Amino acid sequence: MRDLCYSPTGGTNNDGPNVRQHDGVTPACNPYTRWETNVRGTAAYTIPKIDVLVSTVFQWRAGIEREANYTFTKEQVVWEPGSAFRATAPCPAGATAGQVGCFVDTGAGVTTTEYTVNLLNPGEQYGEGYTIFDVKLGKNLRFANKRVNVGVDIYNLFNNDAIRGYENDLDQADNPNTPVVEQYGQATTLLSPRFVRLSVQFDF
């Protein structure tokens, strides 16, 4: 937790509830990172007489943090008085006369004619949490003082398709060329689907 919203000298971090600062280095004057709860549990039981081991692992995980990235061009910017010179500054170095209006990417230490910012403050929005069940079955086969364990592992038993990644580029939402692929908020990555693994272990 870091609170930089109050500035006694009257700088860009003003003491007001509507302040949102996005300068690439200090993404917000009062960033908030929530407590993330992860619940995990396991259980195992050996069925007598048939000597079969049944075990399960349960997990509940919090959703991922969301972003809303928008790329501003130099034409969309109203420069503050202290930075007004950038409106006519050539960018990048050695550019033609028409390439003016220069941003300084303080994080990368380079200059550019467009700049991407996250319009959401840290911790402002998260995706939905999700649950996972994994199951293992194992059968012991004994002979001549030796043992063979034949097992099957089933991951994501109920085939949960929770979202693990989103389209975060806000300026892609109305792209007529790719209206489906590049739409803000669409799922880009899902939880790995259910799959099965077979195993054999020989002890002698």
PDB file of N, CA and C in Angstrom, residues 101-177:
ATOM      1  N   GLY A 101       5.637  15.946 -31.594  1.00  0.00           N
ATOM      2  CA  GLY A 101       4.770  15.610 -30.465  1.00  0.00           C
ATOM      3  C   GLY A 101       5.310  14.397 -29.761  1.00  0.00           C
ATOM      4  N   CYS A 102       6.248  14.593 -28.869  1.00  0.00           N
ATOM      5  CA  CYS A 102       7.051  13.484 -28.375  1.00  0.00           C
ATOM      6  C   CYS A 102       6.722  13.150 -26.921  1.00  0.00           C
ATOM      7  N   PHE A 103       6.421  11.870 -26.686  1.00  0.00           N
ATOM      8  CA  PHE A 103       6.307  11.352 -25.328  1.00  0.00           C
ATOM      9  C   PHE A 103       7.664  10.825 -24.888  1.00  0.00           C
ATOM     10  N   VAL A 104       7.882  10.845 -23.596  1.00  0.00           N
ATOM     11  CA  VAL A 104       9.075  10.227 -23.032  1.00  0.00           C
ATOM     12  C   VAL A 104       8.621   9.047 -22.190  1.00  0.00           C
ATOM     13  N   ASP A 105       8.974   7.852 -22.624  1.00  0.00           N
ATOM     14  CA  ASP A 105       8.660   6.642 -21.882  1.00  0.00           C
ATOM     15  C   ASP A 105       9.671   6.515 -20.751  1.00  0.00           C
ATOM     16  N   THR A 106       9.259   6.971 -19.560  1.00  0.00           N
ATOM     17  CA  THR A 106      10.192   6.987 -18.432  1.00  0.00           C
ATOM     18  C   THR A 106      10.588   5.596 -17.985  1.00  0.00           C
ATOM     19  N   GLY A 107       9.726   4.616 -18.253  1.00  0.00           N
ATOM     20  CA  GLY A 107      10.073   3.266 -17.863  1.00  0.00           C
ATOM     21  C   GLY A 107      11.150   2.660 -18.747  1.00  0.00           C
ATOM     22  N   ALA A 108      11.052   2.893 -20.058  1.00  0.00           N
ATOM     23  CA  ALA A 108      12.018   2.315 -20.991  1.00  0.00           C
ATOM     24  C   ALA A 108      13.124   3.295 -21.359  1.00  0.00           C
ATOM     25  N   GLY A 109      12.952   4.578 -21.022  1.00  0.00           N
ATOM     26  CA  GLY A 109      13.967   5.572 -21.323  1.00  0.00           C
ATOM     27  C   GLY A 109      14.080   5.913 -22.790  1.00  0.00           C
ATOM     28  N   VAL A 110      12.956   5.796 -23.527  1.00  0.00           N
ATOM     29  CA  VAL A 110      12.958   6.108 -24.948  1.00  0.00           C
ATOM     30  C   VAL A 110      11.876   7.138 -25.237  1.00  0.00           C
ATOM     31  N   THR A 111      11.914   7.683 -26.461  1.00  0.00           N
ATOM     32  CA  THR A 111      10.896   8.637 -26.893  1.00  0.00           C
ATOM     33  C   THR A 111      10.006   7.989 -27.936  1.00  0.00           C
ATOM     34  N   THR A 112       8.753   8.417 -27.994  1.00  0.00           N
ATOM     35  CA  THR A 112       7.794   7.811 -28.907  1.00  0.00           C
ATOM     36  C   THR A 112       6.672   8.798 -29.214  1.00  0.00           C
ATOM     37  N   THR A 113       5.997   8.599 -30.332  1.00  0.00           N
ATOM     38  CA  THR A 113       4.882   9.474 -30.708  1.00  0.00           C
ATOM     39  C   THR A 113       3.542   8.953 -30.200  1.00  0.00           C
ATOM     40  N   GLU A 114       3.507   7.808 -29.537  1.00  0.00           N
ATOM     41  CA  GLU A 114       2.288   7.299 -28.914  1.00  0.00           C
ATOM     42  C   GLU A 114       2.644   6.640 -27.593  1.00  0.00           C
ATOM     43  N   TYR A 115       1.658   6.567 -26.711  1.00  0.00           N
ATOM     44  CA  TYR A 115       1.949   6.102 -25.352  1.00  0.00           C
ATOM     45  C   TYR A 115       0.772   5.284 -24.852  1.00  0.00           C
ATOM     46  N   THR A 116       1.063   4.127 -24.259  1.00  0.00           N
ATOM     47  CA  THR A 116       0.024   3.228 -23.756  1.00  0.00           C
ATOM     48  C   THR A 116      -0.064   3.336 -22.246  1.00  0.00           C
ATOM     49  N   VAL A 117      -1.273   3.519 -21.735  1.00  0.00           N
ATOM     50  CA  VAL A 117      -1.490   3.593 -20.295  1.00  0.00           C
ATOM     51  C   VAL A 117      -2.593   2.620 -19.905  1.00  0.00           C
ATOM     52  N   ASN A 118      -2.535   2.167 -18.682  1.00  0.00           N
ATOM     53  CA  ASN A 118      -3.578   1.316 -18.116  1.00  0.00           C
ATOM     54  C   ASN A 118      -4.586   2.218 -17.420  1.00  0.00           C
ATOM     55  N   LEU A 119      -5.806   2.245 -17.923  1.00  0.00           N
ATOM     56  CA  LEU A 119      -6.830   3.128 -17.374  1.00  0.00           C
ATOM     57  C   LEU A 119      -7.412   2.621 -16.063  1.00  0.00           C
ATOM     58  N   LEU A 120      -7.074   1.412 -15.685  1.00  0.00           N
ATOM     59  CA  LEU A 120      -7.504   0.880 -14.388  1.00  0.00           C
ATOM     60  C   LEU A 120      -6.381   1.026 -13.384  1.00  0.00           C
ATOM     61  N   ASN A 121      -6.725   1.419 -12.181  1.00  0.00           N
ATOM     62  CA  ASN A 121      -5.741   1.469 -11.110  1.00  0.00           C
ATOM     63  C   ASN A 121      -5.383   0.054 -10.662  1.00  0.00           C
ATOM     64  N   PRO A 122      -4.215  -0.139 -10.086  1.00  0.00           N
ATOM     65  CA  PRO A 122      -3.850  -1.466  -9.572  1.00  0.00           C
ATOM     66  C   PRO A 122      -4.875  -1.975  -8.569  1.00  0.00           C
ATOM     67  N   GLY A 123      -5.287  -3.215  -8.736  1.00  0.00           N
ATOM     68  CA  GLY A 123      -6.239  -3.823  -7.820  1.00  0.00           C
ATOM     69  C   GLY A 123      -7.669  -3.364  -8.002  1.00  0.00           C
ATOM     70  N   GLU A 124      -7.967  -2.654  -9.088  1.00  0.00           N
ATOM     71  CA  GLU A 124      -9.322  -2.117  -9.259  1.00  0.00           C
ATOM     72  C   GLU A 124     -10.306  -3.163  -9.778  1.00  0.00           C
ATOM     73  N   GLN A 125      -9.836  -4.098 -10.580  1.00  0.00           N
ATOM     74  CA  GLN A 125     -10.755  -5.074 -11.170  1.00  0.00           C
ATOM     75  C   GLN A 125     -10.049  -6.413 -11.319  1.00  0.00           C
ATOM     76  N   TYR A 126     -10.793  -7.469 -11.004  1.00  0.00           N
ATOM     77  CA  TYR A 126     -10.255  -8.828 -11.101  1.00  0.00           C
ATOM     78  C   TYR A 126     -11.255  -9.720 -11.824  1.00  0.00           C
ATOM     79  N   GLY A 127     -10.730 -10.780 -12.434  1.00  0.00           N
ATOM     80  CA  GLY A 127     -11.601 -11.793 -13.006  1.00  0.00           C
ATOM     81  C   GLY A 127     -12.187 -12.681 -11.922  1.00  0.00           C
ATOM     82  N   GLU A 128     -13.048 -13.601 -12.326  1.00  0.00           N
ATOM     83  CA  GLU A 128     -13.709 -14.486 -11.373  1.00  0.00           C
ATOM     84  C   GLU A 128     -12.759 -15.582 -10.890  1.00  0.00           C
ATOM     85  N   GLY A 129     -12.942 -15.977  -9.623  1.00  0.00           N
ATOM     86  CA  GLY A 129     -12.187 -17.100  -9.094  1.00  0.00           C
ATOM     87  C   GLY A 129     -12.693 -18.418  -9.680  1.00  0.00           C
ATOM     88  N   TYR A 130     -11.940 -19.484  -9.458  1.00  0.00           N
ATOM     89  CA  TYR A 130     -12.322 -20.765 -10.052  1.00  0.00           C
ATOM     90  C   TYR A 130     -11.837 -21.905  -9.170  1.00  0.00           C
ATOM     91  N   THR A 131     -12.433 -23.075  -9.388  1.00  0.00           N
ATOM     92  CA  THR A 131     -12.094 -24.276  -8.615  1.00  0.00           C
ATOM     93  C   THR A 131     -11.555 -25.365  -9.540  1.00  0.00           C
ATOM     94  N   ILE A 132     -10.706 -26.204  -8.978  1.00  0.00           N
ATOM     95  CA  ILE A 132     -10.131 -27.331  -9.721  1.00  0.00           C
ATOM     96  C   ILE A 132     -10.179 -28.569  -8.827  1.00  0.00           C
ATOM     97  N   PHE A 133     -10.579 -29.688  -9.401  1.00  0.00           N
ATOM     98  CA  PHE A 133     -10.516 -30.980  -8.725  1.00  0.00           C
ATOM     99  C   PHE A 133      -9.623 -31.916  -9.542  1.00  0.00           C
ATOM    100  N   ASP A 134      -8.604 -32.474  -8.886  1.00  0.00           N
ATOM    101  CA  ASP A 134      -7.765 -33.511  -9.489  1.00  0.00           C
ATOM    102  C   ASP A 134      -7.986 -34.811  -8.722  1.00  0.00           C
ATOM    103  N   VAL A 135      -8.014 -35.921  -9.442  1.00  0.00           N
ATOM    104  CA  VAL A 135      -8.283 -37.224  -8.827  1.00  0.00           C
ATOM    105  C   VAL A 135      -7.216 -38.220  -9.266  1.00  0.00           C
ATOM    106  N   LYS A 136      -6.814 -39.078  -8.327  1.00  0.00           N
ATOM    107  CA  LYS A 136      -5.861 -40.157  -8.629  1.00  0.00           C
ATOM    108  C   LYS A 136      -6.429 -41.477  -8.139  1.00  0.00           C
ATOM    109  N   LEU A 137      -6.350 -42.498  -8.996  1.00  0.00           N
ATOM    110  CA  LEU A 137      -6.720 -43.859  -8.635  1.00  0.00           C
ATOM    111  C   LEU A 137      -5.491 -44.740  -8.820  1.00  0.00           C
ATOM    112  N   GLY A 138      -5.207 -45.585  -7.828  1.00  0.00           N
ATOM    113  CA  GLY A 138      -4.050 -46.466  -7.917  1.00  0.00           C
ATOM    114  C   GLY A 138      -4.363 -47.854  -7.378  1.00  0.00           C
ATOM    115  N   LYS A 139      -3.962 -48.866  -8.110  1.00  0.00           N
ATOM    116  CA  LYS A 139      -4.212 -50.250  -7.721  1.00  0.00           C
ATOM    117  C   LYS A 139      -2.880 -50.970  -7.545  1.00  0.00           C
ATOM    118  N   ASN A 140      -2.697 -51.613  -6.386  1.00  0.00           N
ATOM    119  CA  ASN A 140      -1.485 -52.380  -6.115  1.00  0.00           C
ATOM    120  C   ASN A 140      -1.689 -53.841  -6.506  1.00  0.00           C
ATOM    121  N   LEU A 141      -0.761 -54.363  -7.289  1.00  0.00           N
ATOM    122  CA  LEU A 141      -0.748 -55.771  -7.676  1.00  0.00           C
ATOM    123  C   LEU A 141       0.503 -56.393  -7.075  1.00  0.00           C
ATOM    124  N   ARG A 142       0.347 -57.422  -6.248  1.00  0.00           N
ATOM    125  CA  ARG A 142       1.469 -58.036  -5.543  1.00  0.00           C
ATOM    126  C   ARG A 142       1.693 -59.469  -6.040  1.00  0.00           C
ATOM    127  N   PHE A 143       2.977 -59.805  -6.221  1.00  0.00           N
ATOM    128  CA  PHE A 143       3.335 -61.165  -6.616  1.00  0.00           C
ATOM    129  C   PHE A 143       4.819 -61.380  -6.340  1.00  0.00           C
ATOM    130  N   ALA A 144       5.154 -62.545  -5.810  1.00  0.00           N
ATOM    131  CA  ALA A 144       6.548 -62.952  -5.586  1.00  0.00           C
ATOM    132  C   ALA A 144       7.355 -61.878  -4.861  1.00  0.00           C
ATOM    133  N   ASN A 145       6.787 -61.338  -3.779  1.00  0.00           N
ATOM    134  CA  ASN A 145       7.440 -60.292  -2.978  1.00  0.00           C
ATOM    135  C   ASN A 145       7.751 -59.018  -3.774  1.00  0.00           C
ATOM    136  N   LYS A 146       7.044 -58.828  -4.839  1.00  0.00           N
ATOM    137  CA  LYS A 146       7.181 -57.619  -5.652  1.00  0.00           C
ATOM    138  C   LYS A 146       5.823 -56.940  -5.750  1.00  0.00           C
ATOM    139  N   ARG A 147       5.847 -55.684  -6.184  1.00  0.00           N
ATOM    140  CA  ARG A 147       4.598 -54.932  -6.273  1.00  0.00           C
ATOM    141  C   ARG A 147       4.600 -54.054  -7.513  1.00  0.00           C
ATOM    142  N   VAL A 148       3.468 -54.037  -8.173  1.00  0.00           N
ATOM    143  CA  VAL A 148       3.252 -53.152  -9.319  1.00  0.00           C
ATOM    144  C   VAL A 148       2.065 -52.249  -8.994  1.00  0.00           C
ATOM    145  N   ASN A 149       2.268 -50.962  -9.114  1.00  0.00           N
ATOM    146  CA  ASN A 149       1.181 -50.009  -8.898  1.00  0.00           C
ATOM    147  C   ASN A 149       0.751 -49.446 -10.255  1.00  0.00           C
ATOM    148  N   VAL A 150      -0.505 -49.663 -10.602  1.00  0.00           N
ATOM    149  CA  VAL A 150      -1.086 -49.147 -11.845  1.00  0.00           C
ATOM    150  C   VAL A 150      -2.008 -47.996 -11.464  1.00  0.00           C
ATOM    151  N   GLY A 151      -1.755 -46.851 -12.014  1.00  0.00           N
ATOM    152  CA  GLY A 151      -2.524 -45.671 -11.608  1.00  0.00           C
ATOM    153  C   GLY A 151      -3.042 -44.857 -12.778  1.00  0.00           C
ATOM    154  N   VAL A 152      -4.030 -44.034 -12.485  1.00  0.00           N
ATOM    155  CA  VAL A 152      -4.566 -43.090 -13.454  1.00  0.00           C
ATOM    156  C   VAL A 152      -4.787 -41.761 -12.732  1.00  0.00           C
ATOM    157  N   ASP A 153      -4.287 -40.680 -13.300  1.00  0.00           N
ATOM    158  CA  ASP A 153      -4.462 -39.341 -12.762  1.00  0.00           C
ATOM    159  C   ASP A 153      -5.377 -38.555 -13.685  1.00  0.00           C
ATOM    160  N   ILE A 154      -6.391 -37.939 -13.128  1.00  0.00           N
ATOM    161  CA  ILE A 154      -7.320 -37.115 -13.903  1.00  0.00           C
ATOM    162  C   ILE A 154      -7.213 -35.686 -13.386  1.00  0.00           C
ATOM    163  N   TYR A 155      -6.723 -34.810 -14.236  1.00  0.00           N
ATOM    164  CA  TYR A 155      -6.545 -33.405 -13.874  1.00  0.00           C
ATOM    165  C   TYR A 155      -7.726 -32.580 -14.389  1.00  0.00           C
ATOM    166  N   ASN A 156      -8.151 -31.604 -13.559  1.00  0.00           N
ATOM    167  CA  ASN A 156      -9.319 -30.782 -13.891  1.00  0.00           C
ATOM    168  C   ASN A 156     -10.510 -31.689 -14.204  1.00  0.00           C
ATOM    169  N   LEU A 157     -10.876 -32.474 -13.215  1.00  0.00           N
ATOM    170  CA  LEU A 157     -11.876 -33.528 -13.373  1.00  0.00           C
ATOM    171  C   LEU A 157     -13.166 -33.026 -14.013  1.00  0.00           C
ATOM    172  N   PHE A 158     -13.667 -31.867 -13.604  1.00  0.00           N
ATOM    173  CA  PHE A 158     -14.941 -31.355 -14.110  1.00  0.00           C
ATOM    174  C   PHE A 158     -14.766 -30.416 -15.302  1.00  0.00           C
ATOM    175  N   ASN A 159     -13.561 -30.394 -15.853  1.00  0.00           N
ATOM    176  CA  ASN A 159     -13.280 -29.648 -17.087  1.00  0.00           C
ATOM    177  C   ASN A 159     -13.666 -28.176 -16.969  1.00  0.00           C
ATOM    178  N   ASN A 160     -13.246 -27.548 -15.879  1.00  0.00           N
ATOM    179  CA  ASN A 160     -13.515 -26.128 -15.673  1.00  0.00           C
ATOM    180  C   ASN A 160     -12.789 -25.310 -16.744  1.00  0.00           C
ATOM    181  N   ASP A 161     -13.497 -24.406 -17.389  1.00  0.00           N
ATOM    182  CA  ASP A 161     -12.897 -23.581 -18.442  1.00  0.00           C
ATOM    183  C   ASP A 161     -12.735 -22.132 -17.986  1.00  0.00           C
ATOM    184  N   ALA A 162     -12.266 -21.955 -16.760  1.00  0.00           N
ATOM    185  CA  ALA A 162     -12.097 -20.610 -16.195  1.00  0.00           C
ATOM    186  C   ALA A 162     -11.135 -19.784 -17.054  1.00  0.00           C
ATOM    187  N   ILE A 163     -11.382 -18.480 -17.080  1.00  0.00           N
ATOM    188  CA  ILE A 163     -10.561 -17.566 -17.874  1.00  0.00           C
ATOM    189  C   ILE A 163      -9.277 -17.245 -17.125  1.00  0.00           C
ATOM    190  N   ARG A 164      -8.139 -17.408 -17.792  1.00  0.00           N
ATOM    191  CA  ARG A 164      -6.837 -17.096 -17.212  1.00  0.00           C
ATOM    192  C   ARG A 164      -6.116 -15.977 -17.957  1.00  0.00           C
ATOM    193  N   GLY A 165      -6.778 -15.387 -18.951  1.00  0.00           N
ATOM    194  CA  GLY A 165      -6.190 -14.268 -19.672  1.00  0.00           C
ATOM    195  C   GLY A 165      -7.261 -13.541 -20.459  1.00  0.00           C
ATOM    196  N   TYR A 166      -7.149 -12.217 -20.519  1.00  0.00           N
ATOM    197  CA  TYR A 166      -8.139 -11.384 -21.200  1.00  0.00           C
ATOM    198  C   TYR A 166      -7.465 -10.517 -22.263  1.00  0.00           C
ATOM    199  N   GLU A 167      -8.268 -10.090 -23.240  1.00  0.00           N
ATOM    200  CA  GLU A 167      -7.810  -9.053 -24.159  1.00  0.00           C
ATOM    201  C   GLU A 167      -7.838  -7.735 -23.402  1.00  0.00           C
ATOM    202  N   ASN A 168      -6.665  -7.159 -23.184  1.00  0.00           N
ATOM    203  CA  ASN A 168      -6.549  -5.964 -22.352  1.00  0.00           C
ATOM    204  C   ASN A 168      -6.411  -4.670 -23.135  1.00  0.00           C
ATOM    205  N   ASP A 169      -6.346  -4.737 -24.469  1.00  0.00           N
ATOM    206  CA  ASP A 169      -6.177  -3.521 -25.267  1.00  0.00           C
ATOM    207  C   ASP A 169      -7.528  -2.888 -25.527  1.00  0.00           C
ATOM    208  N   LEU A 170      -7.799  -1.809 -24.823  1.00  0.00           N
ATOM    209  CA  LEU A 170      -9.111  -1.163 -24.909  1.00  0.00           C
ATOM    210  C   LEU A 170      -9.355  -0.575 -26.288  1.00  0.00           C
ATOM    211  N   ASP A 171      -8.324  -0.089 -26.976  1.00  0.00           N
ATOM    212  CA  ASP A 171      -8.515   0.536 -28.276  1.00  0.00           C
ATOM    213  C   ASP A 171      -8.693  -0.484 -29.385  1.00  0.00           C
ATOM    214  N   GLN A 172      -8.725  -1.788 -29.045  1.00  0.00           N
ATOM    215  CA  GLN A 172      -9.001  -2.807 -30.044  1.00  0.00           C
ATOM    216  C   GLN A 172     -10.483  -3.177 -30.071  1.00  0.00           C
ATOM    217  N   ALA A 173     -11.277  -2.560 -29.204  1.00  0.00           N
ATOM    218  CA  ALA A 173     -12.664  -2.997 -29.066  1.00  0.00           C
ATOM    219  C   ALA A 173     -13.482  -2.745 -30.317  1.00  0.00           C
ATOM    220  N   ASP A 174     -13.212  -1.671 -31.052  1.00  0.00           N
ATOM    221  CA  ASP A 174     -14.038  -1.306 -32.198  1.00  0.00           C
ATOM    222  C   ASP A 174     -13.299  -1.453 -33.512  1.00  0.00           C
ATOM    223  N   ASN A 175     -12.340  -2.367 -33.560  1.00  0.00           N
ATOM    224  CA  ASN A 175     -11.591  -2.582 -34.788  1.00  0.00           C
ATOM    225  C   ASN A 175     -12.479  -3.319 -35.786  1.00  0.00           C
ATOM    226  N   PRO A 176     -12.903  -2.679 -36.890  1.00  0.00           N
ATOM    227  CA  PRO A 176     -13.816  -3.353 -37.822  1.00  0.00           C
ATOM    228  C   PRO A 176     -13.159  -4.492 -38.582  1.00  0.00           C
ATOM    229  N   ASN A 177     -11.837  -4.507 -38.638  1.00  0.00           N
ATOM    230  CA  ASN A 177     -11.150  -5.555 -39.378  1.00  0.00           C
ATOM    231  C   ASN A 177     -11.123  -6.878 -38.617  1.00  0.00           C
TER     232      ASN A 177
END
